[in-house]
CSV table of C-alpha atoms in Angstrom, one decimal:
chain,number,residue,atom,x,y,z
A,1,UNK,CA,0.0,0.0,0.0
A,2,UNK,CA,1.3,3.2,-1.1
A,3,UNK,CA,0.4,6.1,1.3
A,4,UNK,CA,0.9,10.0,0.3
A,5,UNK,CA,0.3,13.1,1.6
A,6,UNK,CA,-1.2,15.5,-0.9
A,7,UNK,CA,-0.7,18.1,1.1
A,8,UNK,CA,3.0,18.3,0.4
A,9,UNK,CA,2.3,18.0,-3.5
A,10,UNK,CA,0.5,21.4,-2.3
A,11,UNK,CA,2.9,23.2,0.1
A,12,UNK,CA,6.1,22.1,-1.9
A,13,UNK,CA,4.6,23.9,-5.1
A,14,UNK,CA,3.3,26.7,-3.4
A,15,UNK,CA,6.5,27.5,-1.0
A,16,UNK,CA,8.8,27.0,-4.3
A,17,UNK,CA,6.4,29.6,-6.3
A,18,UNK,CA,6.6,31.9,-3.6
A,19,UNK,CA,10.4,32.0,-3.3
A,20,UNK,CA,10.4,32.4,-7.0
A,21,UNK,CA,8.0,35.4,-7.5
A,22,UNK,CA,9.2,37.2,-4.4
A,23,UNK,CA,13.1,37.2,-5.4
A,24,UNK,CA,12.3,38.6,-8.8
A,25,UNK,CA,10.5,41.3,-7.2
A,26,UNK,CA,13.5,42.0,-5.3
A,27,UNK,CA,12.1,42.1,-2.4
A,28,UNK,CA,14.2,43.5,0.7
A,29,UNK,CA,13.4,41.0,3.2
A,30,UNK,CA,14.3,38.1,1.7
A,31,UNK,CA,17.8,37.7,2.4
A,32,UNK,CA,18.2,34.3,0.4
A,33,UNK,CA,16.6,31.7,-1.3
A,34,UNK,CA,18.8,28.7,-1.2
A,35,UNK,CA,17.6,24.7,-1.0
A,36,UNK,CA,18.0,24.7,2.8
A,37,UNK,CA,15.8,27.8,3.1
A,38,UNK,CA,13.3,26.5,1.1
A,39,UNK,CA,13.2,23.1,3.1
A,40,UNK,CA,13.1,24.7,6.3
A,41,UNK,CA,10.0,27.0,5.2
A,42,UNK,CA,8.2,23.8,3.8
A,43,UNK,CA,8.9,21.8,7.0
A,44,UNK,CA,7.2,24.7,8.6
A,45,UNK,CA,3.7,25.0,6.9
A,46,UNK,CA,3.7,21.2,6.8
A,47,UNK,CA,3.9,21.3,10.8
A,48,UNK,CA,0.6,23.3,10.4
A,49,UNK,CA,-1.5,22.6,8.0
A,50,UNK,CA,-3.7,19.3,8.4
A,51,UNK,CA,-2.7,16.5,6.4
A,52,UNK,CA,-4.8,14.6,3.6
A,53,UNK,CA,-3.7,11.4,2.9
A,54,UNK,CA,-4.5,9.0,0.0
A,55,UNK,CA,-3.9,5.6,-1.4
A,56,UNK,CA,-2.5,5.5,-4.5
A,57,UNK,CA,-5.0,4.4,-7.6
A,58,UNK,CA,-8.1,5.0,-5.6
A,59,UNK,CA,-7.7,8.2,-3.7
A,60,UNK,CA,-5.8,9.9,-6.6
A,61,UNK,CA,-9.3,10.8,-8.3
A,62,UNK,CA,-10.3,13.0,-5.2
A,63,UNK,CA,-7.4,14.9,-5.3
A,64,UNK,CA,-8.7,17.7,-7.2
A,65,UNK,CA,-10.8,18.6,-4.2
A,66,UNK,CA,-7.7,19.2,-2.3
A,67,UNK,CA,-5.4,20.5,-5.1
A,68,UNK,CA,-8.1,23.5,-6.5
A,69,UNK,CA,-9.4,24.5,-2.8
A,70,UNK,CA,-9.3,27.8,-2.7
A,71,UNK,CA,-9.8,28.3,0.9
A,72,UNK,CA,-6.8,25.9,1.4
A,73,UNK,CA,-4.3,27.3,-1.1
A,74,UNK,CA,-5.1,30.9,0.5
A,75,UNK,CA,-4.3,29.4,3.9
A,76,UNK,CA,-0.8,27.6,2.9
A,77,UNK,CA,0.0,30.8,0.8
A,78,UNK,CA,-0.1,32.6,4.1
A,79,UNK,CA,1.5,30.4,6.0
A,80,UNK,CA,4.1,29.9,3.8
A,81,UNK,CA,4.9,34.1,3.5
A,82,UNK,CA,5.1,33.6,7.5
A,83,UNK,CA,7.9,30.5,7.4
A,84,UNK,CA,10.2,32.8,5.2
A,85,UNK,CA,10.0,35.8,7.2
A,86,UNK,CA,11.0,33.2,10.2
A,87,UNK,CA,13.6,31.7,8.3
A,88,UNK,CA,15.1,35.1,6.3
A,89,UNK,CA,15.2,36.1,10.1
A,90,UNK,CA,16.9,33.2,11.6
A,91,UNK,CA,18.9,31.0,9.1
A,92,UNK,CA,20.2,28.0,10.8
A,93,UNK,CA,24.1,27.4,12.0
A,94,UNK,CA,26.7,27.2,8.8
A,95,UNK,CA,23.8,28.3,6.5
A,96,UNK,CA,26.5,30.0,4.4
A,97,UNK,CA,29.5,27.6,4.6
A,98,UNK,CA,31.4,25.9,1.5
A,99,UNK,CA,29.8,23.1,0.5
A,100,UNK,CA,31.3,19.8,0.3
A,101,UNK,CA,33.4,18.2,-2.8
A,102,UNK,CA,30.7,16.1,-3.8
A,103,UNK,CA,29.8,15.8,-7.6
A,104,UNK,CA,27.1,14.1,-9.3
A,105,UNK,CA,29.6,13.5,-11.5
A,106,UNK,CA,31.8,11.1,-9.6
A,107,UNK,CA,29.8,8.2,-10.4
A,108,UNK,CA,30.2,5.5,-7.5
A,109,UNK,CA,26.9,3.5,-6.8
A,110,UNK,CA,26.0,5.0,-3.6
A,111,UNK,CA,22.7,5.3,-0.8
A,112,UNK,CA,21.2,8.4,-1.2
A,113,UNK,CA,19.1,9.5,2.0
A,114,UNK,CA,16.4,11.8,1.7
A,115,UNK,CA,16.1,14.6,4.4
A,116,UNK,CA,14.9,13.3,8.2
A,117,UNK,CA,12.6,15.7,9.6
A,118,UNK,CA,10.4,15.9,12.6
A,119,UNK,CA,9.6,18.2,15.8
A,120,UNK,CA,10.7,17.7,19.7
A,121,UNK,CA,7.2,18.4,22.0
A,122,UNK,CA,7.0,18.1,25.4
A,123,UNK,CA,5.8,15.0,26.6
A,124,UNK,CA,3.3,17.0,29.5
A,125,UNK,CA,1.9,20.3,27.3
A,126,UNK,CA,2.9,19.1,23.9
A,127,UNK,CA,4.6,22.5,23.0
A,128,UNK,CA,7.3,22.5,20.8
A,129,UNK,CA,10.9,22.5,22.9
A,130,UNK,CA,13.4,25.5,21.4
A,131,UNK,CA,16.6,24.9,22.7
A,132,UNK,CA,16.7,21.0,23.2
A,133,UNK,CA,20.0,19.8,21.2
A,134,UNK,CA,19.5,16.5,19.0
A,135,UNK,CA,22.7,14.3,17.8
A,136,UNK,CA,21.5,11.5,15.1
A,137,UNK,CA,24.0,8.6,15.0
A,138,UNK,CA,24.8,5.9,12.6
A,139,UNK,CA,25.8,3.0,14.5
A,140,UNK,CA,27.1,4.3,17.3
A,141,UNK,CA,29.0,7.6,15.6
A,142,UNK,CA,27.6,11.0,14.9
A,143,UNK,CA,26.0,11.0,11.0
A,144,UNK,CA,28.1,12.3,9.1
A,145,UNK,CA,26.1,15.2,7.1
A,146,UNK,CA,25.7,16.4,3.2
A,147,UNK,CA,27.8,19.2,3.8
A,148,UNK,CA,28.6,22.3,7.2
A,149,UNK,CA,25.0,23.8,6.6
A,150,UNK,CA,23.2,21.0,7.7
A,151,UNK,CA,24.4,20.9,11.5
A,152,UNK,CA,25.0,17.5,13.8
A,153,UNK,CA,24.3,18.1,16.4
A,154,UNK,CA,21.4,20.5,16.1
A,155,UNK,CA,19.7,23.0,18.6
A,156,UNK,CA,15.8,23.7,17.7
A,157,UNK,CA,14.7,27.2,17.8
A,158,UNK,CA,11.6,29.0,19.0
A,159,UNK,CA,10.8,30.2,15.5
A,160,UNK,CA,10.4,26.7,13.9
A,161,UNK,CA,8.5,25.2,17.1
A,162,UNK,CA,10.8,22.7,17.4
A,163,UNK,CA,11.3,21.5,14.1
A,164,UNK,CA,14.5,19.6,12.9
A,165,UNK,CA,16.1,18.7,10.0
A,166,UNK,CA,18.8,16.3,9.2
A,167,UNK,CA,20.5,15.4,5.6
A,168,UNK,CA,22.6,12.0,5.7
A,169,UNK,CA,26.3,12.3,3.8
A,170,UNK,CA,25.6,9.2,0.3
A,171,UNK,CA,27.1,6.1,1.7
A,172,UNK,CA,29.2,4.0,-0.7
A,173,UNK,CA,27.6,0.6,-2.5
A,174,UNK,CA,29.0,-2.0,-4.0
A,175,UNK,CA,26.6,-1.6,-6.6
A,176,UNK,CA,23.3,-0.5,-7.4
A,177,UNK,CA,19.9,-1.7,-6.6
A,178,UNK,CA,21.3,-3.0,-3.3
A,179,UNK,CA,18.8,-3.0,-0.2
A,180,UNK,CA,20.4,-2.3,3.1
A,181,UNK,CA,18.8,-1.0,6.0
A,182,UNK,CA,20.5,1.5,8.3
A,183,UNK,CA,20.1,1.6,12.0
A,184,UNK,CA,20.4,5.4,13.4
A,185,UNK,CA,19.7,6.9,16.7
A,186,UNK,CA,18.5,10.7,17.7
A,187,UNK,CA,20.1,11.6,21.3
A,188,UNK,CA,17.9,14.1,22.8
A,189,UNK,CA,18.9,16.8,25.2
A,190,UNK,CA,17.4,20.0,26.8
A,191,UNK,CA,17.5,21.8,30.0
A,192,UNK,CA,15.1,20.5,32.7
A,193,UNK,CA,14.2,17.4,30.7
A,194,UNK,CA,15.3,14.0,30.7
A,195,UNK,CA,17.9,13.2,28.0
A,196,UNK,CA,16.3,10.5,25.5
A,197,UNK,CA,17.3,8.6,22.5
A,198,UNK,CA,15.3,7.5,19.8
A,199,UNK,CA,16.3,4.5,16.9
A,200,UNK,CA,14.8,4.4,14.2
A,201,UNK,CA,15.7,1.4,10.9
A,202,UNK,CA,15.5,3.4,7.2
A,203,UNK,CA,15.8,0.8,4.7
A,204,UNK,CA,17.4,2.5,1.0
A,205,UNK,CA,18.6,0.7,-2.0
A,206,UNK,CA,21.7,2.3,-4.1
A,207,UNK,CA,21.7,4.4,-7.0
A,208,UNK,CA,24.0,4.4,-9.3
A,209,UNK,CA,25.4,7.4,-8.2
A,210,UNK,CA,25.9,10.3,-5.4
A,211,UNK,CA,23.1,12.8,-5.1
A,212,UNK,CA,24.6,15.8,-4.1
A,213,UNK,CA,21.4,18.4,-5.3
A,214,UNK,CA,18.9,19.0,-2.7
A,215,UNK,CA,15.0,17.3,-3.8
A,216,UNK,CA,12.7,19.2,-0.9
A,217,UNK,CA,10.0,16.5,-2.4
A,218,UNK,CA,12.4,13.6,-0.9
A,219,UNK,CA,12.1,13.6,2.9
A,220,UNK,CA,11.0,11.8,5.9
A,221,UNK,CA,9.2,12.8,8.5
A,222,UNK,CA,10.1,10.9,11.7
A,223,UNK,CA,7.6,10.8,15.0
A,224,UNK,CA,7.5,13.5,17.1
A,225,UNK,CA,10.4,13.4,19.8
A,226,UNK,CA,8.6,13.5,22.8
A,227,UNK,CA,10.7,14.2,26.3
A,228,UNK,CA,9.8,14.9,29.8
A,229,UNK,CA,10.7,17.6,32.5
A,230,UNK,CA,12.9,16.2,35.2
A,231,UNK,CA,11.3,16.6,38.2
A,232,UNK,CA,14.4,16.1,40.2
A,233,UNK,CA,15.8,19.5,38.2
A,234,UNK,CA,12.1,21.3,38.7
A,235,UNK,CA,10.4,19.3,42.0
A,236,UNK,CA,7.5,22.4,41.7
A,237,UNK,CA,6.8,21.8,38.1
C-alpha cells in the first residue's frame, strides 16, 4: 500500500512559487533563497497545516478537491509568507558555509538519504521544545552530514516550534539496486528534561550514483520526539 500526503504536493509547489516570484520582485526582506531555506520553510507549513492522505489508484481521483481548494491554497499561501519571514530572520548554523566536494559526476553507486525531519514536543503540554539539542548517530557515531550547513548536532529554535532537519552524507555501495537497512539513533537533550534517544531502521537501495542536489519533495518525516521535565531538576513543576 502506497500512502501519500497530498498536502505536500501542495505546500512544496506553493513554497517554491513563492520563493520564485518574491526574489524577482526584489524584495528587501528576503535575504536568500537557497535549498536549505526553502526546506526549512516547507517543514514549517507542513507542521501546520492538516494533512490529507491518500492511497494510491483510488484516492488519486479526489485529489482535485484538495489541489483546487481555494480556501486551502489561500491558507498555505499565508502560512508559507510567515515560514520565510522566520527563516530570512533566523537561518540555521553554517547556512553559508562551502559546501562539500561532492559531484554528481563522480559516479560510484552510492545510498542516497532523503532529508529526516520531525519536531521535539513536550511529553506534559505538547509545546514545541526550542533549545533541546538533538545528535543523530549511525551506528554508534555521529552522521556524518551532506555538507557544514546542515548541522550535527542540532539546537531547535523558537521560530520553527521545534522542528529539525537532518540530511545523511551518500554512503558508498558496492553496486546499485542493493537493499540495506541502516540503523540510526537521535540523542535528545534539553535543560530540565530528561535526556532521550530514539532508533529508528530506514531501509534505502543504491543508485548508481551520489546525489549531491537537494529534492525538498524527498524527505522523511520521523515521529514526534517526545521528552519529559525532570522533576528532580524542577520538583515544583
Amino acid at each position: 500500500m502506497n500512502v501519500h500526503n497530498l498536502m505536500e504536493d501542495v505546500v512544496i509547489h506553493t513554497v517554491n512559487e513563492l520563493y520564485d516570484n518574491i526574489k524577482k520582485e526584489g524584495a528587501s526582506w528576503l535575504t536568500c533563497d537557497c535549498e536549505n531555506c526553502r526546506l526549512d520553510t516547507t517543514s514549517y507549513v507542513l507542521n501546520r497545516v492538516p494533512a490529507k492522505y491518500i492511497v494510491s489508484g483510488r484516492g488519486i481521483t479526489h485529489s482535485a478537491d484538495v489541489l483546487e481548494n481555494q480556501q486551502i491554497k489561500a491558507d498555505v499561501e499565508a502560512l508559507a509568507l510567515q515560514g520565510m519571514h522566520i527563516v530570512s530572520d533566523s537561518k540555521r548554523p553554517f547556512h553559508l558555509a562551502e559546501k562539500s566536494d561532492i559531484s554528481d559526476s563522480d559516479k560510484v553507486p552510492s545510498f542516497n538519504f532523503p532529508t529526516f525531519t520531525g519536531t521535539v514536543i513536550d511529553g506534559g503540554s505538547f509545546e514545541p521544545v526550542p533549545g533541546a539539542e538533538l545528535l543523530l548517530k549511525y551506528e554508534g557515531q555521529p552522521a556524518e552530514m551532506m555538507d557544514k550547513s546542515w548541522a550535527n548536532p542540532l539546537t531547535t529554535v523558537k521560530s520553527t516550534r521545534g522542528a529539525y532537519s537532518f540530511w545523511v552524507k551518500p554512503m558508498p555501495a558496492e553496486a546499485a539496486g542493493i537493499t540495506k537497512k541502516f540503523n540510526f539513533a537521535i540523542e535528545v537533550t534539553a535543560d530540565g528534561y530528561e535526556p532521550r534517544t530514539y532508533h529508528f531502521v530506514f531501509p534505502m537501495i543504491s543508485d548508481d550514483c551520489a546525489h549531491t542536489n537537494l529534492d525538498s519533495t524527498i524527505s522523511f518525516k520521523l515521529k514526534d520526539l517526545v521528552i519529559f521535565k525532570d522533576f528532580m531538576i524542577n520538583p515544583m513543576e
